[in-house]
Amino acid sequence: MVTNTEVVAPASNGVDGGCCKSGPGYATPLAAMSGPSEKLIYVTAVYSGTGREKPDYLATVDVDPNSPTYSTVIHRLPMPFLGDELHHSGWNSCSSCHGDASADRRYLVLPSLISGRIYAIDTKADPRAPSLYKYVDPKEIAEKTGLAYPHTAHCLASGEILVSCLGDEEGNAKGNGFLLLDSDFNIKNRWEKEGHSPLFGYDFWYQPRHKTMISTSWGAPKAFTKGFDLQHVADGLYGSHLHVYSWPGGEMKQLIDLGETGMLPLEIRFLHDPSKDTGYVGGALSIQIDFQVVIQVKPLKVENWILPEMPGLITDFLISLDDRFLYFVNWLHGDIRQYNIEDPKNPVLTGQIWVGGLLQKGSPVKAVGEDGNTFQYDVPQIKGKSLRGGPQMIQLSLDGKRLYATNSLFSAWDRQFYPELMDKGSHIIQLDVDTEKGGLSINPDLFVDFGDEPDGPALAHEMRYPGGDCTSDIWI
């Protein structure tokens, strides 16, 4: 999304102030690209909604090719309660605090989408075996702010943590907004000014030099927690808007309706260069910039499905740290794509690979071409295992050469669209990326099977590296 806002000096860009010394993360996105290769990945693993009476957990996965435990889960940290539905994750501190010597990237922030708890996980004492530091009680959050259903967490240059919340305790979207926590996870208040709450909540990204934060829309919790129902769309329980806020003031300056082509605008990413005023939003059907569709995934005519046409359903995307490539997934169609965005308004497709989806060979669902003939996609096996579900969350290595993907969206939606995940669980795969000419290929040596977990098949979702990544670090 291109914003026409005044560029200001980045001296004080947090809610309570700026940074001035050296601290965590990297000074610039390009400096981060020269950081060490990832050896561990933290991934949220879910039992909530699967029918198994087990707590969700944080899995530590070994992704060091030189390690004897490569491509395996080496530690599991169970949460102390049942029914959380761990989902997205963030850090207490990141590159936005690179100038603050007192800041420390220590705690992984785990909002629980269903229970409303927000866990702080200590990764510093033993990065291979993180431990629970504390959690924020959902009743306290509701009593002090009226918020529930926490989703996205971002660290701020002030040392505070900002969390988007998708509704109130009753699951109404009208109660959604932004929760502000201090550096020790104590509740401060709602971030947005009174009367400036978004219509719907989901993701957000801030760009301090342009004094702008933009948030996106999913739907009312009382709708999406029951699975996807077209009647809920007709009833106005899903969003198509972007909410443009002043930063750090919290005043909504603009409400943008993206229309039918922008329905379900989920993830939002600005370019990493903090001087740039350009960003993208990924809707179910398209990627937009400057409120214009620049990448459109056309629905496919299909047979043997719940609807006559199947959208791609873009559920996640990210941008490489050098702002050269954009990657996104089509959770239903089953492909991952790479686009060159050196000309931001004219993306060029440079890589595409099918790694699951409802249209893979052997599925009862078939796509229908313009000539009337049906077709399906070839999806390879990895280590003799078939790829289940569709590609969902992705994470890119700092140098941009390895792309990881999980395949669980949300337990209620997984059960509806990919019921086999309930019995067989999730997995993590890794693609090798050609950063010169473009292109994607499967790494045949990495397949982390969450169908083989000790307490039964689990659903794997968001991934984080201990040293930060391109979807959690923001530069000021």
Short mmCIF file of C-alpha atoms in Angstrom, two decimals:
data_model
loop_
_atom_site.label_atom_id
_atom_site.label_comp_id
_atom_site.label_asym_id
_atom_site.label_seq_id
_atom_site.Cartn_x
_atom_site.Cartn_y
_atom_site.Cartn_z
CA MET A 1 0.00 0.00 0.00
CA VAL A 2 1.55 3.34 -0.99
CA THR A 3 1.00 6.04 1.59
CA ASN A 4 1.45 9.72 0.84
CA THR A 5 2.70 10.75 4.26
CA GLU A 6 5.45 13.09 5.34
CA VAL A 7 8.88 11.55 5.90
CA VAL A 8 10.29 12.47 9.30
CA ALA A 9 13.53 11.76 11.10
CA PRO A 10 13.52 8.37 12.86
CA ALA A 11 14.59 9.74 16.24
CA SER A 12 11.51 8.86 18.27
CA ASN A 13 9.37 6.24 16.67
CA GLY A 14 8.00 4.10 19.47
CA VAL A 15 4.94 4.76 21.54
CA ASP A 16 6.94 6.16 24.45
CA GLY A 17 10.18 7.05 22.76
CA GLY A 18 12.96 5.94 20.47
CA CYS A 19 16.23 4.04 20.72
CA CYS A 20 19.64 5.60 20.82
CA LYS A 21 22.33 2.93 21.42
CA SER A 22 23.15 -0.52 20.05
CA GLY A 23 20.86 -3.43 20.89
CA PRO A 24 19.16 -6.52 19.42
CA GLY A 25 18.71 -7.36 15.79
CA TYR A 26 20.41 -5.59 12.91
CA ALA A 27 20.98 -1.96 11.97
CA THR A 28 19.46 -2.42 8.50
CA PRO A 29 17.58 -5.08 6.54
CA LEU A 30 20.61 -5.59 4.29
CA ALA A 31 22.83 -6.12 7.34
CA ALA A 32 20.39 -8.80 8.50
CA MET A 33 20.92 -10.68 5.23
CA SER A 34 24.53 -11.23 6.27
CA GLY A 35 23.49 -12.72 9.59
CA PRO A 36 24.11 -16.37 10.50
CA SER A 37 22.09 -19.14 8.89
CA GLU A 38 19.17 -20.45 10.91
CA LYS A 39 19.82 -23.57 12.97
CA LEU A 40 16.55 -23.68 14.93
CA ILE A 41 12.93 -22.86 14.21
CA TYR A 42 10.25 -22.32 16.83
CA VAL A 43 6.83 -23.39 15.58
CA THR A 44 3.45 -23.25 17.27
CA ALA A 45 1.84 -26.71 17.39
CA VAL A 46 -1.87 -27.08 18.07
CA TYR A 47 -4.09 -29.76 19.61
CA SER A 48 -6.96 -27.37 20.31
CA GLY A 49 -9.82 -28.18 17.94
CA THR A 50 -8.42 -31.58 16.91
CA GLY A 51 -10.37 -33.63 19.44
CA ARG A 52 -7.23 -34.51 21.43
CA GLU A 53 -7.33 -33.39 25.06
CA LYS A 54 -3.75 -32.22 25.07
CA PRO A 55 -2.28 -28.72 25.51
CA ASP A 56 -0.86 -26.85 22.54
CA TYR A 57 2.91 -26.55 22.57
CA LEU A 58 5.90 -24.72 21.16
CA ALA A 59 8.09 -27.06 19.13
CA THR A 60 11.79 -26.48 18.59
CA VAL A 61 12.87 -27.87 15.22
CA ASP A 62 16.48 -28.54 14.20
CA VAL A 63 17.11 -27.12 10.70
CA ASP A 64 20.92 -27.33 10.75
CA PRO A 65 21.93 -29.69 7.90
CA ASN A 66 25.12 -30.56 9.78
CA SER A 67 23.31 -31.64 12.92
CA PRO A 68 22.57 -35.31 13.73
CA THR A 69 19.00 -34.28 14.69
CA TYR A 70 18.37 -32.32 11.49
CA SER A 71 14.74 -32.22 10.33
CA THR A 72 13.30 -33.32 13.67
CA VAL A 73 11.47 -31.83 16.64
CA ILE A 74 14.07 -31.68 19.41
CA HIS A 75 11.98 -30.09 22.18
CA ARG A 76 8.33 -29.53 23.05
CA LEU A 77 7.11 -26.94 25.54
CA PRO A 78 3.46 -27.67 26.44
CA MET A 79 1.28 -24.78 27.57
CA PRO A 80 -0.26 -25.10 31.06
CA PHE A 81 -3.87 -25.02 29.81
CA LEU A 82 -6.06 -26.80 27.27
CA GLY A 83 -7.92 -25.13 24.42
CA ASP A 84 -5.57 -22.24 23.64
CA GLU A 85 -5.20 -22.52 19.83
CA LEU A 86 -1.70 -21.06 19.57
CA HIS A 87 -1.54 -19.23 16.26
CA HIS A 88 0.82 -16.37 15.39
CA SER A 89 3.91 -15.32 17.32
CA GLY A 90 6.23 -12.36 17.72
CA TRP A 91 9.12 -11.05 19.80
CA ASN A 92 9.32 -8.78 22.82
CA SER A 93 12.18 -6.93 21.11
CA CYS A 94 13.55 -6.87 17.57
CA SER A 95 15.49 -4.71 15.14
CA SER A 96 13.23 -1.75 15.91
CA CYS A 97 15.19 -1.63 19.19
CA HIS A 98 18.62 -2.06 17.61
CA GLY A 99 19.54 1.33 19.00
CA ASP A 100 18.70 0.41 22.60
CA ALA A 101 21.49 -1.38 24.48
CA SER A 102 19.09 -2.29 27.29
CA ALA A 103 16.74 -4.19 24.96
CA ASP A 104 17.05 -7.96 24.64
CA ARG A 105 15.37 -10.30 22.14
CA ARG A 106 14.55 -12.87 24.78
CA TYR A 107 10.83 -13.60 24.91
CA LEU A 108 8.76 -15.15 22.17
CA VAL A 109 5.20 -13.82 22.37
CA LEU A 110 2.48 -16.43 21.79
CA PRO A 111 -1.09 -15.10 21.60
CA SER A 112 -3.74 -17.81 21.95
CA LEU A 113 -6.49 -17.09 19.45
CA ILE A 114 -9.30 -18.99 21.23
CA SER A 115 -8.50 -18.82 24.97
CA GLY A 116 -7.17 -15.27 24.79
CA ARG A 117 -4.05 -15.99 26.85
CA ILE A 118 -0.79 -14.39 25.77
CA TYR A 119 2.30 -16.41 26.70
CA ALA A 120 5.83 -15.07 27.10
CA ILE A 121 8.38 -17.80 26.35
CA ASP A 122 11.99 -17.43 27.50
CA THR A 123 14.29 -18.50 24.67
CA LYS A 124 17.55 -17.12 26.05
CA ALA A 125 18.37 -19.45 28.95
CA ASP A 126 18.35 -22.46 26.61
CA PRO A 127 17.45 -21.68 22.98
CA ARG A 128 17.00 -25.38 22.20
CA ALA A 129 14.61 -25.88 25.13
CA PRO A 130 12.61 -22.67 25.77
CA SER A 131 10.65 -22.28 29.00
CA LEU A 132 7.50 -20.46 30.08
CA TYR A 133 8.21 -17.06 31.66
CA LYS A 134 4.66 -15.85 32.31
CA TYR A 135 1.29 -15.38 30.67
CA VAL A 136 -1.27 -12.60 30.46
CA ASP A 137 -4.67 -13.71 31.74
CA PRO A 138 -7.56 -13.26 29.27
CA LYS A 139 -9.97 -12.21 32.03
CA GLU A 140 -7.66 -9.37 33.00
CA ILE A 141 -7.34 -8.33 29.34
CA ALA A 142 -11.13 -8.27 28.96
CA GLU A 143 -11.71 -6.43 32.24
CA LYS A 144 -9.18 -3.69 31.50
CA THR A 145 -9.64 -3.28 27.74
CA GLY A 146 -12.69 -5.26 26.56
CA LEU A 147 -10.46 -7.14 24.11
CA ALA A 148 -10.27 -10.86 23.29
CA TYR A 149 -9.05 -13.21 20.53
CA PRO A 150 -5.42 -11.93 20.33
CA HIS A 151 -3.70 -12.53 17.00
CA THR A 152 -0.63 -10.59 15.79
CA ALA A 153 2.13 -9.33 18.12
CA HIS A 154 4.78 -6.79 17.12
CA CYS A 155 7.61 -5.38 19.20
CA LEU A 156 7.92 -1.60 19.34
CA ALA A 157 10.98 0.62 19.54
CA SER A 158 9.80 1.73 23.00
CA GLY A 159 10.20 -1.82 24.34
CA GLU A 160 6.44 -2.26 24.48
CA ILE A 161 4.46 -4.95 22.65
CA LEU A 162 1.41 -4.29 20.49
CA VAL A 163 -1.12 -7.09 19.90
CA SER A 164 -4.09 -7.02 17.54
CA CYS A 165 -7.25 -8.53 19.07
CA LEU A 166 -10.07 -9.66 16.82
CA GLY A 167 -13.14 -9.15 18.99
CA ASP A 168 -14.71 -9.01 22.43
CA GLU A 169 -15.40 -11.91 24.80
CA GLU A 170 -18.65 -12.70 23.00
CA GLY A 171 -16.91 -12.97 19.64
CA ASN A 172 -18.25 -9.73 18.19
CA ALA A 173 -15.97 -7.92 15.76
CA LYS A 174 -17.20 -4.59 17.09
CA GLY A 175 -15.10 -5.07 20.21
CA ASN A 176 -11.78 -5.55 18.38
CA GLY A 177 -8.72 -3.31 18.67
CA PHE A 178 -5.10 -3.22 19.81
CA LEU A 179 -3.68 -4.25 23.17
CA LEU A 180 -0.59 -2.47 24.46
CA LEU A 181 1.67 -4.38 26.87
CA ASP A 182 4.72 -3.01 28.66
CA SER A 183 8.14 -4.64 28.39
CA ASP A 184 7.29 -7.12 31.19
CA PHE A 185 3.93 -8.09 29.66
CA ASN A 186 1.78 -6.01 31.98
CA ILE A 187 -1.40 -4.61 30.47
CA LYS A 188 -1.23 -0.88 29.79
CA ASN A 189 -4.32 -0.03 27.75
CA ARG A 190 -5.82 -0.11 24.29
CA TRP A 191 -3.47 1.50 21.80
CA GLU A 192 -6.00 3.11 19.46
CA LYS A 193 -7.84 6.22 20.58
CA GLU A 194 -11.40 5.83 21.78
CA GLY A 195 -13.81 5.58 18.87
CA HIS A 196 -11.03 4.62 16.45
CA SER A 197 -11.29 0.82 16.56
CA PRO A 198 -11.15 -1.07 13.25
CA LEU A 199 -14.23 -2.68 11.72
CA PHE A 200 -12.50 -6.07 11.81
CA GLY A 201 -9.10 -7.15 13.08
CA TYR A 202 -6.27 -9.35 11.90
CA ASP A 203 -2.73 -8.28 10.94
CA PHE A 204 -0.94 -4.92 11.09
CA TRP A 205 2.37 -3.30 10.14
CA TYR A 206 3.80 0.08 11.12
CA GLN A 207 6.22 2.35 9.26
CA PRO A 208 7.44 5.01 11.75
CA ARG A 209 9.22 7.32 9.32
CA HIS A 210 5.92 7.80 7.55
CA LYS A 211 3.96 8.03 10.80
CA THR A 212 1.62 5.29 9.57
CA MET A 213 0.22 1.97 10.75
CA ILE A 214 -2.18 -0.09 8.63
CA SER A 215 -4.29 -3.00 9.85
CA THR A 216 -6.25 -5.61 7.90
CA SER A 217 -9.50 -7.58 8.27
CA TRP A 218 -10.50 -11.19 8.80
CA GLY A 219 -13.90 -11.58 10.39
CA ALA A 220 -15.97 -11.77 13.56
CA PRO A 221 -14.68 -14.52 15.88
CA LYS A 222 -18.20 -15.83 16.36
CA ALA A 223 -18.17 -16.56 12.62
CA PHE A 224 -14.67 -17.80 11.73
CA THR A 225 -14.34 -20.01 14.82
CA LYS A 226 -17.20 -22.16 13.46
CA GLY A 227 -15.56 -22.73 10.07
CA PHE A 228 -16.18 -20.84 6.85
CA ASP A 229 -19.83 -20.24 5.94
CA LEU A 230 -20.84 -18.18 2.89
CA GLN A 231 -23.90 -17.01 4.79
CA HIS A 232 -21.59 -15.28 7.25
CA VAL A 233 -20.11 -13.33 4.33
CA ALA A 234 -23.61 -12.30 3.25
CA ASP A 235 -24.38 -11.33 6.85
CA GLY A 236 -21.42 -8.93 6.90
CA LEU A 237 -19.33 -10.95 9.34
CA TYR A 238 -16.17 -10.83 7.20
CA GLY A 239 -14.16 -7.78 6.22
CA SER A 240 -12.74 -6.17 3.10
CA HIS A 241 -11.22 -3.03 4.63
CA LEU A 242 -7.84 -1.58 5.50
CA HIS A 243 -7.57 0.78 8.45
CA VAL A 244 -4.94 3.53 8.17
CA TYR A 245 -3.76 4.92 11.52
CA SER A 246 -1.50 7.74 12.57
CA TRP A 247 1.65 6.41 14.24
CA PRO A 248 2.12 6.47 17.11
CA GLY A 249 -1.03 8.49 17.78
CA GLY A 250 -3.62 5.75 17.20
CA GLU A 251 -6.10 7.87 15.25
CA MET A 252 -7.78 6.22 12.27
CA LYS A 253 -7.12 8.55 9.36
CA GLN A 254 -8.62 6.51 6.54
CA LEU A 255 -10.87 3.50 6.03
CA ILE A 256 -10.33 1.81 2.67
CA ASP A 257 -12.79 -0.67 1.21
CA LEU A 258 -10.94 -3.01 -1.17
CA GLY A 259 -14.20 -4.38 -2.60
CA GLU A 260 -14.85 -7.90 -3.83
CA THR A 261 -11.36 -8.39 -5.29
CA GLY A 262 -9.90 -7.45 -1.92
CA MET A 263 -12.15 -9.63 0.22
CA LEU A 264 -10.46 -11.04 3.33
CA PRO A 265 -7.36 -8.83 3.27
CA LEU A 266 -5.28 -10.87 5.70
CA GLU A 267 -1.54 -10.21 5.79
CA ILE A 268 0.10 -6.82 5.24
CA ARG A 269 3.79 -6.20 4.63
CA PHE A 270 5.64 -2.95 3.97
CA LEU A 271 8.97 -2.98 2.17
CA HIS A 272 11.72 -3.46 4.73
CA ASP A 273 13.62 -0.31 3.78
CA PRO A 274 12.17 2.11 6.36
CA SER A 275 12.53 5.06 4.00
CA LYS A 276 10.11 3.48 1.52
CA ASP A 277 6.40 4.23 1.64
CA THR A 278 5.35 1.09 -0.22
CA GLY A 279 3.67 -2.05 1.02
CA TYR A 280 1.40 -4.88 -0.10
CA VAL A 281 -1.75 -6.45 1.26
CA GLY A 282 -2.75 -10.03 0.49
CA GLY A 283 -6.44 -10.76 0.09
CA ALA A 284 -8.05 -14.11 -0.53
CA LEU A 285 -7.92 -13.54 -4.29
CA SER A 286 -5.23 -10.93 -4.95
CA ILE A 287 -2.16 -8.95 -3.90
CA GLN A 288 -2.71 -5.19 -3.94
CA ILE A 289 -0.50 -2.10 -3.89
CA ASP A 290 -1.69 1.51 -3.94
CA PHE A 291 -5.23 0.09 -3.69
CA GLN A 292 -4.74 -1.56 -7.09
CA VAL A 293 -4.56 -5.29 -7.84
CA VAL A 294 -1.06 -6.15 -9.07
CA ILE A 295 -1.30 -9.94 -8.73
CA GLN A 296 -4.59 -11.73 -9.19
CA VAL A 297 -5.21 -15.40 -8.61
CA LYS A 298 -8.26 -16.33 -10.63
CA PRO A 299 -10.69 -18.83 -9.10
CA LEU A 300 -10.65 -22.18 -10.88
CA LYS A 301 -13.74 -23.95 -12.11
CA VAL A 302 -13.88 -27.26 -10.28
CA GLU A 303 -15.79 -30.51 -9.96
CA ASN A 304 -16.67 -32.43 -6.77
CA TRP A 305 -16.22 -29.48 -4.41
CA ILE A 306 -18.54 -27.41 -2.22
CA LEU A 307 -18.62 -24.57 -4.79
CA PRO A 308 -18.42 -24.47 -8.60
CA GLU A 309 -15.31 -22.26 -8.36
CA MET A 310 -12.34 -22.48 -5.98
CA PRO A 311 -10.35 -19.40 -4.93
CA GLY A 312 -6.62 -19.71 -4.36
CA LEU A 313 -6.99 -18.28 -0.83
CA ILE A 314 -3.80 -16.33 -0.26
CA THR A 315 -3.31 -16.86 3.46
CA ASP A 316 0.29 -15.71 3.89
CA PHE A 317 2.96 -13.79 2.04
CA LEU A 318 6.30 -12.19 2.81
CA ILE A 319 8.99 -9.99 1.27
CA SER A 320 12.72 -10.78 1.19
CA LEU A 321 14.90 -8.48 3.27
CA ASP A 322 16.41 -6.85 0.18
CA ASP A 323 12.89 -6.02 -1.08
CA ARG A 324 13.54 -7.93 -4.33
CA PHE A 325 11.17 -10.88 -4.02
CA LEU A 326 7.63 -11.44 -2.76
CA TYR A 327 6.44 -14.95 -1.90
CA PHE A 328 2.89 -16.11 -1.28
CA VAL A 329 0.85 -19.27 -0.84
CA ASN A 330 -2.47 -20.40 -2.26
CA TRP A 331 -3.78 -22.60 0.55
CA LEU A 332 -6.58 -24.20 -1.49
CA HIS A 333 -4.92 -24.40 -4.93
CA GLY A 334 -1.72 -25.69 -3.31
CA ASP A 335 1.05 -23.63 -4.90
CA ILE A 336 3.77 -21.34 -3.57
CA ARG A 337 4.83 -18.45 -5.81
CA GLN A 338 7.83 -16.16 -6.08
CA TYR A 339 7.60 -12.73 -7.74
CA ASN A 340 10.33 -10.23 -8.53
CA ILE A 341 9.13 -6.85 -7.18
CA GLU A 342 12.09 -4.65 -8.07
CA ASP A 343 9.44 -2.70 -9.97
CA PRO A 344 6.93 -2.74 -7.09
CA LYS A 345 3.85 -2.04 -9.19
CA ASN A 346 4.72 -4.60 -11.84
CA PRO A 347 5.56 -7.92 -10.16
CA VAL A 348 7.03 -10.62 -12.40
CA LEU A 349 6.38 -14.31 -11.67
CA THR A 350 9.79 -16.00 -11.31
CA GLY A 351 8.94 -19.21 -9.47
CA GLN A 352 5.96 -21.47 -8.77
CA ILE A 353 5.68 -24.93 -7.28
CA TRP A 354 2.78 -27.13 -6.12
CA VAL A 355 3.29 -28.62 -2.66
CA GLY A 356 -0.21 -29.76 -1.73
CA GLY A 357 -3.72 -28.40 -2.16
CA LEU A 358 -7.13 -29.75 -3.06
CA LEU A 359 -6.26 -30.20 -6.73
CA GLN A 360 -3.33 -32.60 -6.48
CA LYS A 361 -3.46 -35.88 -8.36
CA GLY A 362 -5.40 -38.49 -6.47
CA SER A 363 -7.85 -35.95 -5.01
CA PRO A 364 -11.56 -36.30 -5.84
CA VAL A 365 -11.58 -32.58 -6.70
CA LYS A 366 -10.62 -31.67 -10.26
CA ALA A 367 -10.12 -28.35 -12.00
CA VAL A 368 -11.88 -27.69 -15.29
CA GLY A 369 -9.95 -25.91 -18.03
CA GLU A 370 -11.33 -23.50 -20.60
CA ASP A 371 -11.51 -26.39 -23.10
CA GLY A 372 -13.76 -28.32 -20.72
CA ASN A 373 -11.13 -30.94 -19.88
CA THR A 374 -10.28 -31.64 -16.25
CA PHE A 375 -6.80 -31.48 -14.77
CA GLN A 376 -4.90 -31.86 -11.51
CA TYR A 377 -1.42 -30.93 -10.34
CA ASP A 378 1.59 -33.15 -9.72
CA VAL A 379 2.70 -32.89 -6.09
CA PRO A 380 5.92 -34.69 -5.20
CA GLN A 381 6.58 -36.80 -2.14
CA ILE A 382 9.33 -35.92 0.31
CA LYS A 383 11.17 -38.74 2.09
CA GLY A 384 8.44 -41.08 0.85
CA LYS A 385 5.70 -38.99 2.47
CA SER A 386 2.78 -37.45 0.58
CA LEU A 387 2.21 -33.74 1.13
CA ARG A 388 -1.00 -33.05 3.00
CA GLY A 389 -3.22 -29.97 3.19
CA GLY A 390 -2.10 -26.83 1.43
CA PRO A 391 0.89 -24.49 1.99
CA GLN A 392 -0.11 -21.99 4.66
CA MET A 393 2.49 -20.12 6.76
CA ILE A 394 5.89 -19.39 5.24
CA GLN A 395 9.20 -18.12 6.59
CA LEU A 396 12.30 -17.06 4.66
CA SER A 397 15.92 -17.37 5.75
CA LEU A 398 17.76 -14.11 6.35
CA ASP A 399 19.84 -14.56 3.20
CA GLY A 400 16.70 -15.30 1.20
CA LYS A 401 17.83 -18.74 0.01
CA ARG A 402 15.57 -21.07 2.02
CA LEU A 403 11.80 -20.86 2.30
CA TYR A 404 9.99 -22.92 4.95
CA ALA A 405 6.28 -23.75 4.83
CA THR A 406 3.72 -25.27 7.19
CA ASN A 407 0.20 -26.36 6.15
CA SER A 408 -2.27 -25.62 8.98
CA LEU A 409 -4.43 -22.49 8.83
CA PHE A 410 -6.76 -22.71 11.84
CA SER A 411 -8.16 -25.89 13.36
CA ALA A 412 -11.83 -25.23 12.46
CA TRP A 413 -10.90 -24.43 8.86
CA ASP A 414 -8.41 -27.31 8.65
CA ARG A 415 -11.15 -29.70 9.73
CA GLN A 416 -13.49 -28.27 7.08
CA PHE A 417 -11.18 -28.09 4.08
CA TYR A 418 -8.46 -30.64 4.89
CA PRO A 419 -9.97 -33.13 7.36
CA GLU A 420 -7.06 -35.54 6.85
CA LEU A 421 -4.91 -33.15 8.93
CA MET A 422 -6.95 -34.15 11.97
CA ASP A 423 -5.74 -37.74 11.61
CA LYS A 424 -2.37 -37.29 9.92
CA GLY A 425 -1.20 -33.96 11.31
CA SER A 426 0.85 -31.17 9.78
CA HIS A 427 4.33 -30.96 8.37
CA ILE A 428 7.11 -28.51 7.62
CA ILE A 429 8.86 -28.50 4.25
CA GLN A 430 11.67 -26.33 2.89
CA LEU A 431 12.18 -24.92 -0.60
CA ASP A 432 15.53 -23.87 -2.05
CA VAL A 433 15.34 -20.42 -3.61
CA ASP A 434 17.24 -19.16 -6.64
CA THR A 435 17.95 -15.54 -5.69
CA GLU A 436 19.72 -14.73 -8.94
CA LYS A 437 17.31 -15.69 -11.72
CA GLY A 438 14.39 -16.73 -9.53
CA GLY A 439 12.93 -20.17 -9.02
CA LEU A 440 11.83 -22.62 -6.33
CA SER A 441 12.75 -26.26 -5.76
CA ILE A 442 12.04 -28.73 -2.96
CA ASN A 443 14.76 -29.67 -0.51
CA PRO A 444 14.38 -33.49 -0.44
CA ASP A 445 16.18 -33.78 2.91
CA LEU A 446 13.84 -31.77 5.14
CA PHE A 447 10.41 -33.06 6.12
CA VAL A 448 9.25 -32.51 9.69
CA ASP A 449 6.22 -34.72 10.23
CA PHE A 450 3.88 -33.57 13.00
CA GLY A 451 1.84 -36.69 12.36
CA ASP A 452 4.44 -38.60 14.36
CA GLU A 453 4.29 -36.53 17.56
CA PRO A 454 4.28 -38.41 20.91
CA ASP A 455 0.79 -37.19 21.89
CA GLY A 456 -0.67 -37.72 18.45
CA PRO A 457 -0.87 -35.74 15.19
CA ALA A 458 -0.60 -31.96 15.73
CA LEU A 459 -1.20 -28.88 13.58
CA ALA A 460 1.89 -26.74 12.88
CA HIS A 461 1.43 -23.04 12.16
CA GLU A 462 3.71 -19.99 12.58
CA MET A 463 7.53 -20.28 12.48
CA ARG A 464 10.17 -18.03 14.05
CA TYR A 465 13.98 -18.04 14.16
CA PRO A 466 15.72 -17.18 17.47
CA GLY A 467 17.56 -14.32 15.75
CA GLY A 468 14.58 -12.69 14.04
CA ASP A 469 13.17 -12.85 10.53
CA CYS A 470 11.54 -10.88 7.74
CA THR A 471 8.00 -11.04 9.15
CA SER A 472 8.71 -10.00 12.74
CA ASP A 473 11.50 -7.41 12.46
CA ILE A 474 10.62 -3.81 11.61
CA TRP A 475 13.25 -1.14 11.04
CA ILE A 476 12.82 2.47 12.07
#
